[in-house]
Short mmCIF file of C-alpha atoms in Angstrom, two decimals:
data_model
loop_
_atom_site.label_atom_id
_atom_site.label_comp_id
_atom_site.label_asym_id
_atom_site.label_seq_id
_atom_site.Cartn_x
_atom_site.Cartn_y
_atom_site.Cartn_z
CA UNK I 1389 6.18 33.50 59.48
CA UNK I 1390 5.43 32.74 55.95
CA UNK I 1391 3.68 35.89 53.91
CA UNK I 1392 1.31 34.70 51.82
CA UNK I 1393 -0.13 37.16 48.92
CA UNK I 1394 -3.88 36.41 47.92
CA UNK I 1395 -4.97 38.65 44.28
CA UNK I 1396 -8.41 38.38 43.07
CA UNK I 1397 -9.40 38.09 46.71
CA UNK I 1398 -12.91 39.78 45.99
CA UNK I 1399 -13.91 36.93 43.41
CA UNK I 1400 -15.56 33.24 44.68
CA UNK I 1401 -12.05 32.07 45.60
CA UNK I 1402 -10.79 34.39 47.21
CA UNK I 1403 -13.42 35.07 49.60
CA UNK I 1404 -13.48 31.70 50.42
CA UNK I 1405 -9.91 31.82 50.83
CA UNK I 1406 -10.14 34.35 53.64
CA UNK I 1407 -12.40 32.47 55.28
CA UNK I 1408 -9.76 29.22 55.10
CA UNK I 1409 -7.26 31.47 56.25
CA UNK I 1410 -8.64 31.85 59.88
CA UNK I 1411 -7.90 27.81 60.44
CA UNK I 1412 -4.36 28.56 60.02
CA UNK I 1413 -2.83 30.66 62.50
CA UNK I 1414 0.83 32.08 62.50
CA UNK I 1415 0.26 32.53 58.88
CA UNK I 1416 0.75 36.52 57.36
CA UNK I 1417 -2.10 36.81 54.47
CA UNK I 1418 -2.65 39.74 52.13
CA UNK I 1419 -5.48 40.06 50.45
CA UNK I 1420 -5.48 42.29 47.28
CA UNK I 1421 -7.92 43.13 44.76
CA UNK I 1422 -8.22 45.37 41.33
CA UNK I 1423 -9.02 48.46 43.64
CA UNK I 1424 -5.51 48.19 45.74
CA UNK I 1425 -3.50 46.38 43.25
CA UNK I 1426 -3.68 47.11 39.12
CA UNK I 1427 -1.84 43.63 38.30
CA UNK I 1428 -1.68 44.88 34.68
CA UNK I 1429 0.43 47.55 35.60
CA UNK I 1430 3.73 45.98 36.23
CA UNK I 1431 5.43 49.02 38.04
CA UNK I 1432 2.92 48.46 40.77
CA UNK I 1433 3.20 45.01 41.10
CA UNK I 1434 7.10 45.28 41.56
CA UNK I 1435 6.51 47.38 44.24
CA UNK I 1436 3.61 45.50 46.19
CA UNK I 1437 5.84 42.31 45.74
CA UNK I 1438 8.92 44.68 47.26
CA UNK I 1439 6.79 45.91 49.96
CA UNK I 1440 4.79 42.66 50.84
CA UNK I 1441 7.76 40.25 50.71
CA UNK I 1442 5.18 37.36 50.22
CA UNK I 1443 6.85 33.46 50.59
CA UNK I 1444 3.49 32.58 48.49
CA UNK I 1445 1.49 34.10 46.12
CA UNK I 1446 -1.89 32.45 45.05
CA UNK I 1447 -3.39 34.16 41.75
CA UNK I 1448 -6.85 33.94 42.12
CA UNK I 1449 -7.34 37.43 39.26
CA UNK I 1450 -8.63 36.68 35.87
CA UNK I 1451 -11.04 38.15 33.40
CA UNK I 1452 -14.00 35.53 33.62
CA UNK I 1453 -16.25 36.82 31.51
CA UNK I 1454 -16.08 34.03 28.88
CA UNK I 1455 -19.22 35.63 26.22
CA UNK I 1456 -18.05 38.94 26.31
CA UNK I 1457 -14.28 38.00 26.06
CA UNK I 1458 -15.05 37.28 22.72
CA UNK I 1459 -15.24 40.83 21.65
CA UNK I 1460 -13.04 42.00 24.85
CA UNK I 1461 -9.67 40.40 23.39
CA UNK I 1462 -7.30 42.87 24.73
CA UNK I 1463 -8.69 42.91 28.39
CA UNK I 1464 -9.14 39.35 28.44
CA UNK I 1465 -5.50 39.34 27.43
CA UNK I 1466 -4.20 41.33 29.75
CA UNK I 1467 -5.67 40.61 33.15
CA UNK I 1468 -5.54 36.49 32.24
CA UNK I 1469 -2.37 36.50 30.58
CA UNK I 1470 -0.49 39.74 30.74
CA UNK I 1471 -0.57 39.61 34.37
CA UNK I 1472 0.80 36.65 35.01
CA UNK I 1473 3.98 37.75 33.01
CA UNK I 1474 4.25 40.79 35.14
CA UNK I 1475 3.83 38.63 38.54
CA UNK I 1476 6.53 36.24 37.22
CA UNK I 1477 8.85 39.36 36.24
CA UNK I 1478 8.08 40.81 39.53
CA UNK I 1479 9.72 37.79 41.43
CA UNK I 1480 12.24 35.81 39.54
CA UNK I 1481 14.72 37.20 41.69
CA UNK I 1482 12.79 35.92 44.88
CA UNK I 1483 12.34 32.42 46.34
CA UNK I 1484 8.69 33.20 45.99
CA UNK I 1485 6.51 30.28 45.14
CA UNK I 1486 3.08 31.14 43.08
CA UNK I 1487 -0.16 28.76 42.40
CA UNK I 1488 -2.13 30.09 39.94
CA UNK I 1489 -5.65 29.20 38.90
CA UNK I 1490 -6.41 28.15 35.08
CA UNK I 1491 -9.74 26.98 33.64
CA UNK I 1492 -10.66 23.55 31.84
CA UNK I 1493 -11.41 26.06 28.99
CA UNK I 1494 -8.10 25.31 28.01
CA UNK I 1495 -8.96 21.74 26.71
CA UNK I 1496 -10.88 21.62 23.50
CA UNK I 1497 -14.11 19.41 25.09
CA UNK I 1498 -13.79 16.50 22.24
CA UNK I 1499 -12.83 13.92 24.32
CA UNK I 1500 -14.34 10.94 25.84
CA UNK I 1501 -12.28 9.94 29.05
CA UNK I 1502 -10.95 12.41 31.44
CA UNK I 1503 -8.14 14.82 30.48
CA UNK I 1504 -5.26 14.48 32.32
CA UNK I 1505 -2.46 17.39 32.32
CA UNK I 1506 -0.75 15.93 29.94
CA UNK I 1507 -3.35 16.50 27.11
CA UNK I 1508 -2.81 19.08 25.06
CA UNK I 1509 -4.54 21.73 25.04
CA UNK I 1510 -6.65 23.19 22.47
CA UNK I 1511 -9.34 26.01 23.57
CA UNK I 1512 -12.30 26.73 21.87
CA UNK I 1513 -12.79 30.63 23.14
CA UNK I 1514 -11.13 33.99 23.30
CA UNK I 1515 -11.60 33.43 27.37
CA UNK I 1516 -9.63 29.78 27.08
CA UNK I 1517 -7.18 31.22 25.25
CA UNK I 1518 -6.16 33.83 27.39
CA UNK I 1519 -6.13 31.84 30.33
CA UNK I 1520 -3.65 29.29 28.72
CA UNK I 1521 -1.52 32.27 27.24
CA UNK I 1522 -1.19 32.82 31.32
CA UNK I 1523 -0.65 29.18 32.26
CA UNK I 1524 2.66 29.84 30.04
CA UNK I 1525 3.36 33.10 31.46
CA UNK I 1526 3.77 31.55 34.74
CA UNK I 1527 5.01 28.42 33.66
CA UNK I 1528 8.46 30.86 33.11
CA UNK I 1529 9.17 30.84 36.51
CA UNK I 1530 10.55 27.53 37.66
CA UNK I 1531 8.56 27.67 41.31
CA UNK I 1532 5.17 28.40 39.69
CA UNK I 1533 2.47 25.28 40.61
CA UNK I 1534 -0.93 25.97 37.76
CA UNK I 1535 -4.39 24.96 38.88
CA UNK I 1536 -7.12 24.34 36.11
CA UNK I 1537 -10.54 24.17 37.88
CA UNK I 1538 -14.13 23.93 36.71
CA UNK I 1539 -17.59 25.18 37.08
CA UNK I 1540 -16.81 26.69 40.15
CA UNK I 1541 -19.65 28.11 42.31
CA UNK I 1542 -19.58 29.50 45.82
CA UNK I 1543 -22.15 31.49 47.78
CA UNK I 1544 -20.06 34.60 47.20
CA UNK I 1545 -20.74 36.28 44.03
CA UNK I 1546 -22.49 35.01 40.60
CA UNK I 1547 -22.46 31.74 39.69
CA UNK I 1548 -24.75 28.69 38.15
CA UNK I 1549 -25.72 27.92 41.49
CA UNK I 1550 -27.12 31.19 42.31
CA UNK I 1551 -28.58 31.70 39.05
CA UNK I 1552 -30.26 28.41 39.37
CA UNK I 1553 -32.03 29.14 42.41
CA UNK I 1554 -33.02 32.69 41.55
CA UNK I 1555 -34.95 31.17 38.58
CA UNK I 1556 -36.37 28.21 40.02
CA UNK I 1557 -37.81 30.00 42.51
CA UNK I 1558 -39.53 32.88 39.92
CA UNK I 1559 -40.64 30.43 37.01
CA UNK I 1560 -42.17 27.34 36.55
CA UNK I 1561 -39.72 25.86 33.84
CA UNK I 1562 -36.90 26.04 32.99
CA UNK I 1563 -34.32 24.65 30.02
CA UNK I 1564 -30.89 23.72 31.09
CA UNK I 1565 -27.70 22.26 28.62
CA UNK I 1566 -27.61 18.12 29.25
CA UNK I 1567 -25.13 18.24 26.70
CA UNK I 1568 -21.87 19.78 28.71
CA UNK I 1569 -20.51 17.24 31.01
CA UNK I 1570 -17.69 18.35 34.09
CA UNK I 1571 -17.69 18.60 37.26
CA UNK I 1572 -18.78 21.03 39.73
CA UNK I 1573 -16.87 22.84 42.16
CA UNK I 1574 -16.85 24.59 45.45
CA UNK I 1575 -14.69 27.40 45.61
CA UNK I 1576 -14.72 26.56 49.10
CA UNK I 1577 -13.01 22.79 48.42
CA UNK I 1578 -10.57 24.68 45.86
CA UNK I 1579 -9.51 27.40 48.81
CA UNK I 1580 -8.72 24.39 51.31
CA UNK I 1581 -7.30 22.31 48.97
CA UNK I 1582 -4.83 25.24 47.73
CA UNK I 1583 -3.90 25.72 51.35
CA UNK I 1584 -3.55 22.33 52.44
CA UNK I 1585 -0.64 21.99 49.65
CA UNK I 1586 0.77 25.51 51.33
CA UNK I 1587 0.64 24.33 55.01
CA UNK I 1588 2.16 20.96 53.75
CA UNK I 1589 5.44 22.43 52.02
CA UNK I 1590 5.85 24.68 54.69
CA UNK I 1591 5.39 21.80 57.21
CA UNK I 1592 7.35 19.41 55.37
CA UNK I 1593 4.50 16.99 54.53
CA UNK I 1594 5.57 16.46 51.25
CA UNK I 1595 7.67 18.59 48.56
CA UNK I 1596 6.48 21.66 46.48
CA UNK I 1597 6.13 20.43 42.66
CA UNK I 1598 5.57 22.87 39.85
CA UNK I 1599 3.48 22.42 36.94
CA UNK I 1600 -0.15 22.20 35.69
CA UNK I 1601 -2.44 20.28 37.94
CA UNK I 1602 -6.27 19.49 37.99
CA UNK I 1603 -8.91 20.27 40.58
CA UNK I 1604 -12.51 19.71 40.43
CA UNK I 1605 -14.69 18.14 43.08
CA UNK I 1606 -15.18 14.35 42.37
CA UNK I 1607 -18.48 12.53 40.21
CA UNK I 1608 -19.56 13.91 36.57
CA UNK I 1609 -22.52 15.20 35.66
CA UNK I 1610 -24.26 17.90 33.01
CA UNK I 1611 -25.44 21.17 33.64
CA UNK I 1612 -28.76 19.90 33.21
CA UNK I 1613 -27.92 17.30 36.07
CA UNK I 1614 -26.71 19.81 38.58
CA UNK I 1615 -29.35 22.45 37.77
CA UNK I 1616 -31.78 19.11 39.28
CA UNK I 1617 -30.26 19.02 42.10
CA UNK I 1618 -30.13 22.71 43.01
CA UNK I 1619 -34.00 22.80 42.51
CA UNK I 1620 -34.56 19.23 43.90
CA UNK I 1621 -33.24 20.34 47.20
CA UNK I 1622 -33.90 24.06 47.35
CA UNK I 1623 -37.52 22.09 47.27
CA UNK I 1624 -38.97 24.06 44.73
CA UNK I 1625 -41.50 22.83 42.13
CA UNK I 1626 -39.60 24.35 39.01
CA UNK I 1627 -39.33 21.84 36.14
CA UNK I 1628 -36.18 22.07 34.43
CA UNK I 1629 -35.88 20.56 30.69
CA UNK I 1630 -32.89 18.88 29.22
CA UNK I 1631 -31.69 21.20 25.88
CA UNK I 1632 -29.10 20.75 23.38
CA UNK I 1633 -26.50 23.26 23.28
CA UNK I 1634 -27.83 24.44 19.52
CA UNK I 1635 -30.68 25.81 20.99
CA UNK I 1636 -28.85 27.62 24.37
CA UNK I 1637 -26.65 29.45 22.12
CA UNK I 1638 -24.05 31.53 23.09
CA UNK I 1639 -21.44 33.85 21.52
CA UNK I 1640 -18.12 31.51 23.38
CA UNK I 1641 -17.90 28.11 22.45
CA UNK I 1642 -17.82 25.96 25.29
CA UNK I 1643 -16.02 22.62 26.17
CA UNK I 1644 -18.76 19.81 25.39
CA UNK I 1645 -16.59 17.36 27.79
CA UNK I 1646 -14.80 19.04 31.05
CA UNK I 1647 -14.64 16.20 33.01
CA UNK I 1648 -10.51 16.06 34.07
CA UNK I 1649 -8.34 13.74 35.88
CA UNK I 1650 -7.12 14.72 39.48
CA UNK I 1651 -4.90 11.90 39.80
CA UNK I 1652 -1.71 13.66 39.84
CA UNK I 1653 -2.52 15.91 42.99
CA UNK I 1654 -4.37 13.63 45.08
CA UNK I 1655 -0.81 11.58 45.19
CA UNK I 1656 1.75 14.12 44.68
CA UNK I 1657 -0.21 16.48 47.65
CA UNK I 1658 -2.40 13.54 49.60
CA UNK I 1659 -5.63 15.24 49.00
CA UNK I 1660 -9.17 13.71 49.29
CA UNK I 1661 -11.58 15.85 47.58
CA UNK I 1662 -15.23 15.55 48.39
CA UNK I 1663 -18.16 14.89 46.37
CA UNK I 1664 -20.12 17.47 44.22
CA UNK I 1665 -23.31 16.57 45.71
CA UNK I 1666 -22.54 16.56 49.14
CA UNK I 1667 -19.91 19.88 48.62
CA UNK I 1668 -23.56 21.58 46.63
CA UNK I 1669 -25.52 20.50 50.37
CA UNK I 1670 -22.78 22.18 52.54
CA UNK I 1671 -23.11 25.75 50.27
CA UNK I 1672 -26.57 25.66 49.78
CA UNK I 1673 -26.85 25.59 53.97
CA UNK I 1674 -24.81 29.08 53.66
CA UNK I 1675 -27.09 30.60 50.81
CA UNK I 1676 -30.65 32.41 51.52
CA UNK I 1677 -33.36 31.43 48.86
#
């Protein structure tokens, strides 16, 4: 029976991992959180790893407040990047296999075409940084696969999404960024994607391959563009303005361009990854507004 570890699992992923995790039976999950295990203190998290055994561990636990980061260094460091090292240390003597979630915050937003994982990375934030510091933290152990995702949204938790429809249904207008381009993302896509590549190793469908990968649901758009959509089928009558960044600001600098090429795991993992638009519809059906 494989063991597989979820941490984070009160966050958008992994709540919408446990619910993924009742399609696949036979399977031993165990979800943890800050409350039952303190990944920053490594003592503990040699002896969950002891105790649990796990044949996966998918690292869903980050610091992801990106504004505040900027004046919460240490913390950021330490949950994003510290914690990684102290998973790594935890089970380098294992045959243990960890996927680990990353941010497009690592790439520096400049470019014009999609990044690939192959560009280098260059973040722009305190919140970037620390996520990348933990990309290399678990990049240390050979069987360690890295997912960066973006704008993810899910209807557990706090998110764009939910923000979106909270104000469109209490004001009239509303101004929303048109100059940030990615890609949206279900959490809910991310969870089945992440175990499709489990329940494929284990099965044999194809071979585990370390490394960074990308993940985002498929089609671009801005923030301005998705906060549309939200109101245009919630079927309110909110209007929502296009603004430049210059006059949204914000104390972290974020990636202008986030849009990232998934190339390398749809044919290394044969995933098809749905649509933003029609991923937004299926969320929005589990949301009440």
């Amino acid at each position: 029976m494989a063991i597989i570890l979820v941490t984070g699992a009160d966050g958008q992923l992994g709540n919408e991992l446990r619910l993924v995790s009742k399609n696949y039976y036979g399977y031993d999950f165990v979800f943890t959180d800050k409350d039952n295990l303190d990944l920053t203190d490594p003592k503990k998290v040699r002896e969950s790893i002891d105790t649990i055994k796990p044949g996966w561990i998918i690292n869903c636990a980050a610091y992801t407040q990106v504004d505040r980061a900027e004046n919460e260094y240490a913390p950021a460091m330490r949950i994003n990047a510290d914690s990684v090292r102290n998973i790594t240390d935890a089970i380098k003597e294992t045959a243990t296999r960890l996927i680990h979630i990353s941010t497009d915050y690592v790439y520096e937003g400049t470019a014009c075409i999609p990044y690939n994982e192959t560009s280098t990375p260059n973040p722009l934030s305190v919140y970037g940084r620390s996520k990348l510091e933990g990309e290399k933290n678990a990049l240390l152990y050979p069987a360690s696969l890295i997912i960066r995702t973006s704008w993810l949204y899910s209807s557990f938790g706090n998110n764009f999404l939910k923000t979106i429809l909270k104000k469109g249904r209490d004001t009239e207008n509303l101004n929303v960024v048109f100059d940030q381009t990615g890609s949206p993302t279900y959490a809910a896509d991310l969870a089945s994607a992440i175990m499709h590549i489990v329940s494929g190793v284990i099965r044999n469908q194809f071979a585990f391959k370390s490394g960074v990968y990308n993940y985002s649901d498929e089609g671009v758009c801005s923030w301005f563009d998705f906060a549309r959509e939200i109101i245009k089928e919630a079927g309110y009558k909110c209007r929502i303005s296009p603004i430049l960044s210059k006059d949204f600001p914000q104390v972290a600098k974020r990636p202008s361009y986030a849009v990232m090429d998934k190339s390398k795991i749809k044919d290394d993992f044969k995933l098809e990854i749905p649509h933003w638009r029609d991923s937004l519809l299926r969320c929005m059906k589990l949301i009440e507004y």
